[in-house]
Coordinates of C-alpha atoms in Angstrom, one line a residue:
Chain A
M1 CA 74.3 -59.2 -23.1
T2 CA 71.1 -60.2 -24.6
E3 CA 68.9 -62.4 -21.9
P4 CA 68.7 -66.2 -22.9
L5 CA 65.3 -68.1 -24.7
L6 CA 66.2 -71.0 -22.7
K7 CA 67.2 -72.0 -19.6
V8 CA 67.5 -74.8 -18.6
D9 CA 68.3 -75.9 -14.6
N10 CA 69.7 -79.0 -13.4
L11 CA 67.4 -80.6 -15.0
V12 CA 66.3 -84.5 -13.6
Q13 CA 65.3 -86.9 -15.6
H14 CA 64.4 -90.3 -13.8
F15 CA 61.4 -93.1 -14.7
K16 CA 60.2 -95.9 -12.3
V17 CA 60.6 -98.8 -14.1
S18 CA 59.3 -100.4 -11.6
R19 CA 59.0 -99.8 -7.1
N20 CA 62.6 -100.9 -6.7
F21 CA 64.7 -100.1 -10.0
T22 CA 64.6 -96.4 -11.9
V23 CA 65.9 -95.3 -14.7
K24 CA 68.1 -92.1 -13.8
A25 CA 68.2 -90.4 -17.5
V26 CA 69.1 -87.1 -17.6
N27 CA 70.7 -85.6 -13.9
G28 CA 71.1 -82.7 -13.0
V29 CA 71.8 -80.9 -16.9
S30 CA 72.0 -77.2 -16.8
F31 CA 72.2 -74.9 -19.6
E32 CA 71.6 -72.1 -22.4
I33 CA 69.8 -71.3 -25.3
Y34 CA 69.9 -67.2 -27.3
P35 CA 67.7 -66.6 -29.6
G36 CA 68.4 -67.2 -33.1
E37 CA 71.5 -69.7 -31.9
T38 CA 72.2 -72.8 -32.6
Y39 CA 73.2 -75.3 -29.8
G40 CA 74.4 -78.7 -30.5
L41 CA 73.8 -81.6 -27.7
V42 CA 75.8 -84.8 -28.2
G43 CA 76.7 -88.3 -27.1
E44 CA 76.5 -91.6 -27.7
S45 CA 72.9 -93.3 -27.5
G46 CA 71.9 -93.5 -23.9
S47 CA 73.6 -90.4 -22.8
G48 CA 70.1 -88.8 -22.6
K49 CA 70.3 -86.5 -25.2
T50 CA 66.6 -86.9 -26.7
T51 CA 65.0 -87.7 -22.7
I52 CA 66.4 -83.8 -22.4
G53 CA 64.9 -82.9 -25.9
R54 CA 61.5 -84.2 -24.6
S55 CA 61.7 -83.1 -21.3
I56 CA 62.0 -79.8 -22.8
I57 CA 59.4 -79.9 -25.1
R58 CA 57.3 -81.5 -21.8
L59 CA 56.3 -84.6 -23.5
Y60 CA 57.7 -85.5 -19.7
D61 CA 57.4 -83.9 -16.8
P62 CA 60.6 -83.7 -15.1
T63 CA 61.4 -84.7 -12.3
A64 CA 63.0 -82.2 -10.9
G65 CA 64.3 -79.0 -12.0
E66 CA 63.5 -76.0 -12.9
I67 CA 63.2 -75.3 -17.0
F68 CA 62.2 -71.4 -18.6
F69 CA 61.2 -70.5 -22.3
N70 CA 60.7 -66.6 -22.7
R71 CA 60.9 -65.8 -19.3
D72 CA 58.0 -68.5 -18.0
K73 CA 58.2 -71.1 -16.2
I74 CA 57.5 -74.6 -18.0
S75 CA 58.6 -77.1 -15.9
G76 CA 55.8 -77.7 -13.2
V77 CA 52.2 -77.1 -13.1
L78 CA 51.4 -75.5 -16.1
N79 CA 48.4 -72.8 -16.5
D80 CA 46.6 -72.7 -19.5
K81 CA 48.3 -69.8 -20.7
V82 CA 52.1 -70.6 -21.0
R83 CA 50.8 -74.0 -22.2
R84 CA 49.4 -72.5 -25.6
M85 CA 52.4 -70.6 -25.7
L86 CA 54.8 -73.1 -24.9
R87 CA 53.0 -74.9 -27.9
K88 CA 53.0 -72.3 -30.0
N89 CA 56.6 -71.7 -29.2
M90 CA 58.5 -74.0 -29.6
Q91 CA 58.6 -77.5 -32.0
M92 CA 59.3 -80.6 -32.7
I93 CA 61.6 -82.1 -35.6
F94 CA 61.6 -86.3 -35.1
Q95 CA 63.9 -88.2 -35.9
D96 CA 61.8 -91.2 -38.2
P97 CA 60.0 -89.1 -41.1
M98 CA 58.2 -92.9 -41.5
S99 CA 56.1 -93.0 -38.5
S100 CA 56.0 -88.9 -37.8
L101 CA 53.5 -88.3 -40.1
N102 CA 49.2 -89.2 -39.5
P103 CA 49.1 -91.6 -42.4
R104 CA 45.8 -91.4 -42.3
K105 CA 46.2 -87.5 -43.0
K106 CA 46.9 -85.1 -46.2
I107 CA 49.6 -83.0 -45.7
G108 CA 47.9 -79.8 -46.5
D109 CA 45.8 -80.9 -43.4
I110 CA 49.4 -82.2 -41.1
I111 CA 50.7 -78.5 -41.5
G112 CA 47.9 -76.9 -40.7
E113 CA 46.4 -78.8 -37.4
G114 CA 48.8 -75.9 -34.9
L115 CA 47.1 -73.9 -37.2
D116 CA 43.3 -74.8 -36.3
I117 CA 44.2 -75.0 -32.7
H118 CA 45.5 -71.9 -32.3
G119 CA 43.4 -70.2 -33.9
L120 CA 45.7 -68.5 -36.5
Y121 CA 43.7 -67.5 -39.5
S122 CA 40.5 -65.9 -40.2
T123 CA 39.5 -67.9 -43.5
R124 CA 39.9 -71.0 -45.3
K125 CA 42.0 -69.9 -48.0
E126 CA 44.1 -67.9 -45.6
R127 CA 44.9 -70.4 -44.0
N128 CA 45.9 -72.7 -47.9
R129 CA 47.5 -69.6 -48.6
I130 CA 50.3 -70.2 -45.7
I131 CA 50.5 -73.6 -45.8
G132 CA 50.9 -73.2 -49.9
E133 CA 53.7 -71.2 -48.8
M134 CA 55.4 -73.1 -46.2
L135 CA 55.2 -76.0 -48.5
E136 CA 57.1 -73.3 -50.6
K137 CA 59.6 -72.5 -48.5
V138 CA 60.6 -76.2 -47.5
G139 CA 61.3 -77.0 -51.6
L140 CA 58.2 -78.5 -52.1
S141 CA 55.1 -77.2 -54.2
P142 CA 51.7 -75.7 -52.9
A143 CA 49.8 -78.9 -54.7
H144 CA 51.3 -81.2 -52.8
A145 CA 48.9 -80.1 -50.2
E146 CA 46.1 -82.5 -51.0
R147 CA 49.0 -85.8 -51.0
Y148 CA 49.0 -88.8 -48.1
P149 CA 52.7 -88.8 -46.6
H150 CA 53.0 -92.8 -48.6
Q151 CA 53.9 -90.1 -51.8
F152 CA 56.4 -88.7 -50.6
S153 CA 60.3 -89.8 -50.3
G154 CA 61.8 -90.0 -46.8
G155 CA 63.6 -86.5 -47.8
Q156 CA 60.4 -85.3 -49.1
R157 CA 58.5 -85.8 -45.6
Q158 CA 61.2 -84.8 -43.4
R159 CA 60.3 -81.2 -45.2
V160 CA 57.3 -81.7 -44.0
G161 CA 58.1 -82.3 -40.8
I162 CA 60.4 -79.1 -40.8
A163 CA 56.8 -77.5 -42.2
R164 CA 54.8 -78.6 -40.4
A165 CA 57.6 -76.8 -37.4
L166 CA 58.1 -73.8 -38.8
V167 CA 54.2 -72.9 -39.7
M168 CA 53.3 -72.2 -36.3
K169 CA 56.5 -69.3 -36.3
P170 CA 58.2 -70.7 -32.7
K171 CA 61.4 -69.4 -31.2
L172 CA 62.6 -72.4 -30.5
I173 CA 63.1 -76.1 -32.7
I174 CA 64.2 -79.2 -31.2
A175 CA 65.8 -81.0 -34.1
D176 CA 65.7 -84.8 -32.6
E177 CA 68.3 -86.9 -34.7
C178 CA 66.2 -85.4 -37.4
I179 CA 68.8 -86.0 -40.7
S180 CA 70.1 -89.7 -39.4
A181 CA 67.3 -91.2 -41.0
L182 CA 67.6 -89.5 -44.5
D183 CA 70.0 -91.0 -47.3
V184 CA 73.5 -88.7 -47.0
S185 CA 72.8 -86.2 -50.4
I186 CA 69.3 -85.7 -48.8
Q187 CA 71.3 -84.9 -45.7
A188 CA 72.8 -81.6 -46.6
Q189 CA 69.6 -80.4 -48.2
V190 CA 68.3 -81.3 -45.4
V191 CA 70.9 -79.2 -43.1
N192 CA 71.3 -76.1 -45.6
L193 CA 67.4 -75.9 -45.7
M194 CA 67.7 -75.5 -41.8
K195 CA 70.3 -72.9 -41.9
D196 CA 68.7 -71.2 -44.9
I197 CA 65.2 -70.9 -42.8
Q198 CA 67.0 -69.4 -39.1
A199 CA 68.4 -66.8 -41.3
E200 CA 65.8 -65.9 -42.6
T201 CA 63.5 -66.3 -39.4
G202 CA 65.6 -66.2 -36.6
C203 CA 64.6 -69.5 -34.4
A204 CA 66.8 -71.3 -32.3
Y205 CA 67.5 -74.4 -32.6
L206 CA 67.9 -77.1 -30.1
F207 CA 69.8 -79.6 -32.7
I208 CA 70.1 -83.4 -30.9
A209 CA 72.7 -85.8 -33.0
H210 CA 75.3 -88.3 -32.7
D211 CA 77.1 -87.1 -36.0
L212 CA 79.2 -85.0 -34.8
S213 CA 81.3 -83.7 -38.3
M214 CA 77.2 -82.3 -38.4
V215 CA 76.6 -80.9 -35.5
K216 CA 80.3 -79.1 -35.9
Y217 CA 78.8 -77.4 -39.0
I218 CA 75.9 -76.4 -38.0
S219 CA 75.9 -75.5 -34.3
D220 CA 77.1 -72.3 -32.6
R221 CA 77.9 -73.3 -29.7
I222 CA 77.2 -77.3 -28.0
G223 CA 77.0 -79.4 -25.2
V224 CA 78.0 -83.0 -24.7
L225 CA 76.4 -85.6 -22.8
H226 CA 77.6 -88.9 -21.1
L227 CA 75.3 -91.1 -18.4
G228 CA 72.7 -88.5 -18.0
N229 CA 75.2 -85.7 -17.1
L230 CA 76.4 -82.5 -18.8
V231 CA 80.2 -83.0 -19.3
E232 CA 81.7 -80.2 -21.3
T233 CA 79.7 -77.2 -23.2
G234 CA 81.1 -74.3 -24.9
T235 CA 81.3 -72.9 -28.5
T236 CA 82.0 -75.0 -31.3
Q237 CA 85.6 -74.0 -31.5
E238 CA 86.5 -74.5 -28.0
I239 CA 84.9 -78.4 -27.9
F240 CA 86.8 -79.3 -31.3
S241 CA 90.2 -78.0 -30.8
K242 CA 90.6 -77.7 -27.4
P243 CA 88.4 -80.8 -26.2
T244 CA 88.9 -81.3 -21.6
H245 CA 87.1 -83.5 -20.8
Q246 CA 88.4 -87.4 -21.1
Y247 CA 85.5 -88.2 -22.8
T248 CA 84.5 -85.5 -25.5
K249 CA 88.3 -87.0 -26.6
S250 CA 87.3 -90.0 -26.9
L251 CA 84.3 -89.5 -28.7
L252 CA 85.8 -86.9 -31.2
S253 CA 89.0 -89.1 -32.0
A254 CA 86.0 -91.8 -33.2
V255 CA 84.9 -89.6 -35.5
P256 CA 85.4 -91.0 -39.0
C257 CA 87.2 -88.7 -41.2
S258 CA 87.4 -89.0 -45.5
N259 CA 90.8 -89.3 -45.4
P260 CA 92.2 -92.8 -45.6
V261 CA 96.0 -92.1 -45.0
I262 CA 95.1 -90.6 -41.8
E263 CA 92.4 -93.3 -41.3
R264 CA 95.3 -96.0 -41.9
N265 CA 97.9 -94.5 -39.5
R266 CA 95.9 -93.2 -36.7
R267 CA 95.4 -95.0 -33.3
R268 CA 92.5 -94.7 -31.7
S269 CA 92.3 -93.0 -27.8
L270 CA 89.7 -95.7 -27.1
Chain B
M1 CA 86.6 -115.1 -67.8
G2 CA 89.1 -112.5 -66.4
I3 CA 89.4 -114.9 -62.6
S4 CA 91.0 -117.9 -63.9
M5 CA 93.5 -115.8 -65.4
N6 CA 94.1 -114.1 -62.3
E7 CA 94.5 -116.4 -58.7
K8 CA 93.9 -113.5 -56.6
I9 CA 91.0 -112.9 -57.4
I10 CA 88.3 -115.2 -54.9
L11 CA 85.8 -113.5 -56.3
S12 CA 84.9 -111.7 -59.8
V13 CA 81.1 -110.5 -60.3
E14 CA 80.6 -110.5 -64.2
N15 CA 78.2 -108.0 -66.2
L16 CA 75.3 -109.4 -63.5
D17 CA 71.6 -107.8 -64.5
I18 CA 68.8 -108.6 -61.8
T19 CA 65.3 -107.2 -62.7
F20 CA 62.3 -107.2 -59.9
R21 CA 59.0 -107.7 -60.7
T22 CA 56.4 -105.6 -58.6
N23 CA 52.7 -104.8 -58.6
A24 CA 53.3 -101.5 -60.1
G25 CA 55.6 -103.1 -62.2
N26 CA 59.0 -104.2 -63.5
V27 CA 61.9 -102.5 -61.5
H28 CA 65.6 -102.8 -63.0
A29 CA 67.2 -102.7 -60.2
I30 CA 71.2 -103.4 -61.1
R31 CA 71.8 -103.1 -64.6
G32 CA 74.9 -104.3 -65.7
V33 CA 77.8 -105.0 -62.7
N34 CA 80.8 -105.7 -63.1
F35 CA 83.9 -106.3 -60.1
D36 CA 86.7 -108.3 -58.6
L37 CA 87.6 -108.4 -55.2
P38 CA 91.3 -109.9 -54.6
A39 CA 91.7 -112.2 -51.7
G40 CA 92.4 -110.5 -49.1
K41 CA 91.2 -107.4 -49.6
T42 CA 88.2 -104.7 -48.6
L43 CA 86.1 -103.8 -51.1
A44 CA 83.8 -100.9 -50.6
L45 CA 80.3 -101.1 -52.1
V46 CA 79.3 -97.0 -52.0
G47 CA 76.0 -96.1 -52.6
E48 CA 73.1 -94.0 -51.6
S49 CA 69.9 -96.4 -50.9
G50 CA 67.9 -98.1 -53.9
S51 CA 71.4 -98.2 -55.3
G52 CA 72.0 -101.9 -56.0
K53 CA 74.0 -102.2 -53.8
S54 CA 72.7 -104.6 -51.0
V55 CA 70.4 -106.3 -53.9
T56 CA 74.0 -106.9 -55.9
M57 CA 75.4 -108.9 -53.0
K58 CA 72.4 -110.7 -51.4
A59 CA 72.5 -111.7 -55.0
V60 CA 76.3 -113.3 -54.4
A61 CA 75.0 -115.0 -51.5
G62 CA 72.5 -116.4 -52.7
L63 CA 69.2 -114.4 -50.9
L64 CA 67.6 -112.3 -53.2
D65 CA 64.2 -112.1 -53.0
D66 CA 61.5 -114.9 -55.5
N67 CA 60.7 -111.6 -57.1
A68 CA 63.5 -111.5 -58.6
T69 CA 64.7 -112.4 -61.5
I70 CA 68.4 -112.7 -62.7
N71 CA 68.8 -111.6 -66.2
S72 CA 72.3 -112.3 -67.2
G73 CA 75.6 -112.4 -65.5
K74 CA 78.3 -114.7 -63.6
I75 CA 79.3 -114.7 -59.9
F76 CA 82.5 -116.6 -60.3
Y77 CA 84.0 -117.7 -56.9
R78 CA 87.4 -119.5 -56.4
Q79 CA 87.2 -122.5 -54.2
A80 CA 90.2 -123.0 -51.5
D81 CA 91.4 -126.2 -54.2
G82 CA 91.8 -123.6 -57.3
N83 CA 88.4 -124.2 -59.1
V84 CA 86.5 -121.2 -60.4
I85 CA 82.4 -122.4 -60.3
D86 CA 80.0 -120.0 -61.3
L87 CA 77.5 -119.7 -58.1
L88 CA 74.4 -118.8 -60.0
T89 CA 74.3 -122.4 -62.0
L90 CA 74.1 -123.5 -57.9
S91 CA 70.9 -125.0 -57.4
K92 CA 69.2 -122.7 -53.9
K93 CA 69.7 -126.2 -51.9
N94 CA 73.4 -127.1 -53.2
L95 CA 74.2 -123.1 -52.0
R96 CA 72.9 -123.4 -49.1
R97 CA 74.8 -126.3 -48.4
T98 CA 78.2 -126.5 -49.5
I99 CA 78.9 -122.2 -50.5
N100 CA 76.6 -120.2 -47.5
G101 CA 78.3 -120.7 -43.9
Q102 CA 81.6 -122.0 -44.7
Q103 CA 82.4 -119.7 -48.2
I104 CA 80.3 -116.9 -48.2
A105 CA 78.9 -115.4 -44.5
M106 CA 77.1 -112.7 -44.6
I107 CA 76.5 -110.0 -41.9
F108 CA 73.5 -107.2 -41.5
Q109 CA 72.4 -103.7 -40.3
D110 CA 70.5 -104.6 -37.7
P111 CA 71.6 -106.7 -34.9
M112 CA 68.8 -106.8 -33.5
T113 CA 66.7 -108.7 -36.3
S114 CA 69.0 -110.9 -37.5
L115 CA 69.8 -112.7 -34.3
D116 CA 66.3 -115.2 -33.0
P117 CA 65.2 -113.1 -29.9
T118 CA 64.3 -116.3 -28.5
M119 CA 67.0 -118.9 -28.3
R120 CA 70.5 -117.9 -26.2
I121 CA 73.1 -116.1 -28.5
G122 CA 75.4 -119.8 -27.4
E123 CA 73.1 -122.1 -29.2
Q124 CA 72.4 -119.7 -31.5
I125 CA 76.5 -119.9 -32.8
A126 CA 76.1 -123.6 -32.3
E127 CA 73.0 -124.2 -34.7
T128 CA 75.6 -123.0 -37.5
I129 CA 78.3 -125.3 -36.8
L130 CA 76.0 -128.1 -35.9
L131 CA 74.8 -127.5 -40.0
H132 CA 77.8 -127.2 -41.7
K133 CA 80.3 -129.0 -39.5
K134 CA 80.4 -133.2 -37.9
I135 CA 80.5 -131.8 -34.9
S136 CA 79.4 -132.9 -31.1
T137 CA 76.7 -130.6 -29.8
S138 CA 79.6 -130.1 -27.2
D139 CA 82.2 -129.6 -29.1
A140 CA 79.9 -127.3 -30.5
N141 CA 79.1 -125.7 -27.4
K142 CA 82.7 -125.4 -26.7
R143 CA 84.0 -123.4 -30.4
A144 CA 80.3 -120.6 -29.3
V145 CA 82.5 -119.8 -26.4
E146 CA 85.8 -119.6 -28.4
L147 CA 84.5 -117.7 -31.2
L148 CA 82.4 -115.3 -28.2
Q149 CA 85.8 -114.8 -27.1
L150 CA 87.6 -114.5 -30.3
V151 CA 84.9 -111.4 -31.0
G152 CA 86.0 -109.9 -28.1
L153 CA 82.7 -110.3 -25.6
N154 CA 84.0 -110.5 -22.1
E155 CA 83.2 -113.7 -20.1
P156 CA 82.1 -115.9 -22.6
E157 CA 80.9 -118.9 -20.5
K158 CA 78.1 -116.5 -19.2
R159 CA 77.1 -115.1 -22.4
V160 CA 76.6 -118.1 -24.3
K161 CA 73.5 -118.0 -21.6
N162 CA 72.5 -114.6 -22.5
Y163 CA 69.2 -113.8 -24.5
P164 CA 69.9 -110.6 -27.4
H165 CA 68.1 -108.9 -25.4
Q166 CA 70.6 -108.7 -22.2
L167 CA 72.9 -107.1 -24.3
S168 CA 73.9 -103.3 -26.0
G169 CA 73.5 -102.9 -29.7
G170 CA 77.8 -102.8 -29.5
Q171 CA 77.7 -106.4 -28.0
R172 CA 74.9 -107.5 -30.5
Q173 CA 76.7 -107.2 -33.6
R174 CA 79.4 -108.9 -31.5
V175 CA 78.5 -111.9 -31.6
V176 CA 76.5 -111.7 -34.6
I177 CA 80.6 -111.6 -36.0
A178 CA 81.0 -114.2 -34.0
I179 CA 78.2 -116.5 -36.1
A180 CA 79.4 -115.7 -39.8
L181 CA 82.5 -116.4 -38.5
S182 CA 81.5 -119.2 -36.8
C183 CA 82.3 -122.1 -39.8
E184 CA 85.6 -120.0 -41.2
P185 CA 83.9 -118.2 -44.4
K186 CA 86.3 -116.6 -46.7
I187 CA 84.6 -114.3 -47.8
L188 CA 82.5 -111.8 -45.7
I189 CA 80.3 -109.3 -46.7
C190 CA 79.3 -106.7 -44.7
D191 CA 75.6 -104.7 -44.9
E192 CA 75.7 -101.7 -43.3
P193 CA 77.4 -103.0 -39.9
T194 CA 77.2 -100.6 -38.2
T195 CA 74.5 -97.9 -39.3
A196 CA 72.6 -98.5 -35.9
L197 CA 75.5 -98.1 -33.6
D198 CA 76.9 -95.1 -32.1
V199 CA 80.5 -93.3 -33.7
T200 CA 82.5 -95.3 -30.7
I201 CA 80.9 -98.4 -31.1
Q202 CA 81.2 -97.7 -34.6
A203 CA 85.1 -97.5 -34.9
R204 CA 85.8 -100.5 -31.9
I205 CA 83.1 -103.0 -34.1
L206 CA 85.4 -101.5 -37.6
D207 CA 88.5 -102.4 -35.2
L208 CA 88.0 -106.0 -34.8
I209 CA 86.3 -107.0 -38.4
Q210 CA 90.1 -105.8 -39.1
D211 CA 91.0 -107.2 -36.6
L212 CA 90.0 -110.6 -37.2
Q213 CA 90.5 -110.1 -41.4
A214 CA 94.4 -110.0 -40.6
K215 CA 94.1 -112.9 -38.5
M216 CA 91.7 -115.6 -41.0
G217 CA 93.1 -113.9 -44.1
L218 CA 89.0 -113.1 -45.3
S219 CA 88.4 -111.1 -48.1
V220 CA 85.9 -109.0 -47.1
I221 CA 83.4 -107.1 -48.9
F222 CA 81.6 -103.9 -47.2
I223 CA 78.7 -102.3 -48.2
T224 CA 77.7 -98.8 -46.8
H225 CA 76.8 -95.2 -47.7
D226 CA 79.3 -93.8 -45.2
L227 CA 82.3 -92.7 -46.2
G228 CA 84.2 -92.0 -43.2
V229 CA 83.7 -95.5 -43.0
V230 CA 85.3 -96.5 -46.3
A231 CA 88.3 -94.0 -45.7
R232 CA 89.3 -96.7 -42.5
V233 CA 88.4 -99.9 -43.8
A234 CA 88.7 -99.8 -47.6
D235 CA 91.6 -101.4 -50.4
F236 CA 89.1 -100.4 -53.1
V237 CA 85.8 -98.5 -53.4
K238 CA 83.1 -99.1 -56.5
V239 CA 80.7 -96.2 -56.2
M240 CA 76.6 -96.4 -57.1
Y241 CA 74.2 -95.7 -58.4
A242 CA 71.1 -96.2 -60.2
G243 CA 71.9 -100.0 -60.6
K244 CA 75.6 -99.2 -61.7
I245 CA 79.3 -98.7 -60.9
I246 CA 79.5 -95.2 -61.7
E247 CA 83.2 -94.7 -59.9
A248 CA 85.7 -97.5 -59.7
G249 CA 89.6 -97.4 -57.8
T250 CA 91.7 -97.9 -55.0
V251 CA 90.7 -95.9 -51.7
D252 CA 92.8 -93.1 -52.4
E253 CA 92.0 -92.1 -56.1
I254 CA 88.0 -92.1 -54.9
F255 CA 89.4 -89.7 -52.4
F256 CA 92.2 -87.8 -52.6
D257 CA 91.2 -87.8 -56.9
P258 CA 87.6 -88.3 -57.3
R259 CA 86.1 -88.2 -61.0
H260 CA 82.3 -88.4 -61.4
P261 CA 80.4 -84.9 -60.3
Y262 CA 78.2 -87.7 -58.4
T263 CA 81.4 -89.6 -55.8
W264 CA 82.2 -85.1 -55.2
G265 CA 78.6 -84.8 -54.2
L266 CA 78.7 -87.4 -51.8
L267 CA 82.0 -86.6 -50.7
S268 CA 81.1 -82.8 -50.2
A269 CA 77.5 -83.8 -49.0
M270 CA 79.6 -85.0 -45.4
P271 CA 81.0 -81.8 -43.7
D272 CA 84.5 -83.1 -41.7
L273 CA 85.7 -81.6 -38.8
E274 CA 87.8 -78.5 -41.2
T275 CA 84.6 -78.0 -43.3
N276 CA 83.6 -74.2 -42.6
D277 CA 81.7 -73.0 -46.0
D278 CA 78.5 -71.3 -44.8
R279 CA 76.4 -73.9 -47.0
L280 CA 77.1 -77.4 -47.9
Y281 CA 77.2 -78.2 -51.4
S282 CA 74.2 -80.9 -51.8
I283 CA 72.7 -83.3 -54.1
P284 CA 69.7 -81.9 -56.4
G285 CA 66.9 -83.9 -56.2
S286 CA 66.5 -88.0 -55.3
P287 CA 67.6 -90.6 -56.8
P288 CA 66.0 -91.6 -59.6
N289 CA 62.6 -94.2 -59.6
L290 CA 64.2 -96.8 -61.3
L291 CA 60.1 -98.2 -62.3
H292 CA 61.1 -95.7 -65.4
E293 CA 64.2 -96.9 -66.6
P294 CA 66.4 -93.9 -66.8
K295 CA 67.1 -93.2 -70.6
G296 CA 71.5 -91.7 -71.1
D297 CA 73.2 -90.9 -67.6
A298 CA 71.0 -91.3 -64.4
F299 CA 72.5 -88.9 -62.9
A300 CA 72.3 -86.0 -65.7
A301 CA 69.1 -84.3 -64.0
R302 CA 70.8 -83.8 -60.8
N303 CA 73.4 -83.5 -62.5
Q304 CA 75.0 -79.1 -62.8
F305 CA 77.3 -80.0 -65.1
A306 CA 74.9 -82.3 -67.6
M307 CA 75.5 -82.2 -71.4
K308 CA 73.4 -82.9 -74.4
I309 CA 74.8 -86.0 -75.2
D310 CA 74.2 -87.1 -70.9
E311 CA 70.3 -87.5 -71.9
R312 CA 71.0 -89.2 -75.0
E313 CA 73.7 -91.6 -74.8
E314 CA 74.6 -93.4 -71.5
P315 CA 78.3 -93.3 -70.3
P316 CA 80.9 -95.8 -70.8
M317 CA 83.6 -96.3 -68.6
F318 CA 86.3 -94.1 -69.6
Q319 CA 90.5 -95.6 -67.9
I320 CA 92.1 -92.8 -65.9
S321 CA 94.5 -95.1 -64.8
E322 CA 95.6 -99.4 -64.2
T323 CA 93.0 -98.9 -61.1
H324 CA 91.0 -95.7 -61.4
F325 CA 87.3 -96.1 -63.7
A326 CA 85.3 -93.0 -63.9
A327 CA 81.6 -93.3 -66.2
T328 CA 81.0 -90.1 -67.2
W329 CA 80.2 -88.1 -70.5
L330 CA 82.8 -84.5 -68.4
L331 CA 86.1 -87.9 -69.3
H332 CA 85.8 -87.9 -73.2
P333 CA 88.6 -85.8 -75.1
D334 CA 86.0 -83.8 -76.8
A335 CA 84.2 -83.0 -73.3
P336 CA 84.2 -79.1 -72.0
K337 CA 87.1 -79.0 -69.1
V338 CA 84.9 -78.8 -65.8
E339 CA 86.6 -78.2 -62.5
M340 CA 85.3 -79.7 -59.5
P341 CA 83.2 -77.4 -56.3
A342 CA 86.3 -75.1 -55.4
Q343 CA 85.0 -75.5 -52.0
L344 CA 85.5 -79.3 -51.9
R345 CA 89.0 -78.5 -54.2
E346 CA 89.8 -77.3 -51.6
R347 CA 89.1 -79.8 -49.0
L348 CA 91.0 -82.3 -51.5
A349 CA 94.0 -80.2 -51.1
R350 CA 93.5 -79.9 -47.6
A351 CA 93.3 -83.5 -47.1
R352 CA 96.6 -84.6 -49.3
K353 CA 98.5 -82.0 -47.5
A354 CA 97.4 -83.8 -43.9
A355 CA 97.9 -87.3 -45.8
N356 CA 101.4 -86.3 -47.0
L357 CA 102.5 -84.7 -42.9
Q358 CA 101.8 -88.3 -42.0

């Protein structure tokens, strides 16, 4: 058995709102992600799926629990070496492509910012070449590097978001609801792109979403979250063919299917 | 004037054509839309953002922005007494007083922005009733409690004193529905009512709308891009693209026998729980910018089956059955025979089989 790329052990994330009120967003969640696989995290809003993603990439400081990434411990106090490793090898794609790109920066500079910080090129020419190749990989043209985010449509902006994550050649990409703000026909394009890139670079995805049919389509394994607890985890096959937890069953029964006859006849187990 | 002949039609939109003036130029958002809504039925308008589905319904509700010009078209509405009126000929004031709320009500996508954050929800419901009906304030407040009960909010007596921020997204959407139904409208227009909600909450809100429809005899128009929702609620479906209806039919016809390549694309872009293929069939490119009037078929640039004629001339509506129409040259008798993508064909076969087993 290969070693897990990411190991989350008993992660707890609480937010202190006032002296006598704490939001317990995540209560002891453990899971592992192996290199090159896609792990889907599903649950309703408020179940803590986004919080887990943000705790792992250290946008929050976890209250308790341990996270190991690439064999290094990335929870608790980070030393400089681990921080650089984490920031280079783990990237995030955000939900809203309208607000996650700096409107005052050109696309090329948005994508190149990580390269600048980590010094991943030796000449200006090389930098532009890397950015151009990246833009081509996500289906845009190198000439787009000189444009600003507002000149692009939603689907194109999400491609820029993906290019920004990929340019660092990360081992793990956290995709937080990265397709839910897009139109149906564009969603399929972006998901196909993410699959192609995984086949090419072998990166792993933590795919956070509430759209179960899309999660089923892209994930190898799935974790179901309910009120900050991981209630069920298993391969996609297991979760969808033999759900055991009541909550998973009710979540599955709520998925609309595109068959009007079945929809008319079905009684929901809610 | 199909509506005066057919008693069952409550709303009929004929040849609607709308342009928006913007700084960048004129946007021809609606380019000739026709549809009928039979009383007591549910019609779904499906399409991507920018296809004109919301603008069409805003025109019906008299809520178009000031920079919109209605170039042509008629919107006939059959009143309770059987008289048919063209809503576009009414003055805005008249429309607000007699039609909006009492005859045609609308609920919007985001329940947070459609409620006033500074007013208690009881007041917000009573406000609508007081505006439209001659009724005392205390009676209106009583009615607000009844309405909250009707939409399935627990402890309605306490809830009327709540502010919107004290409720969850699903509860807020229930309040919005209560406001929409407060004056017993005949037509309810739902503009993406569940897009901002989770799947479990979405299922409950859709159940609620269907229950209320049966109870109150409402005619419902659903605007959505989610075909799963359409399959669940609709009787009739109109697929819109670039300001036109490109395929129309009963829900079974659209889901089991789609004819337009765009509908094929929409159906296959959403995987169902049985999809096992490596890649999703996706529609390449993005929707056209209506600042520039498309020449020929607006979908041609994204259509892998496009023919030469698609670039020159717009396809007319071809009739497939009594209720099923599609605007694509592929249905012309002289067109080469084109099969839908294999992936989708298998899925439709599976869906038909599953449906027969029921």
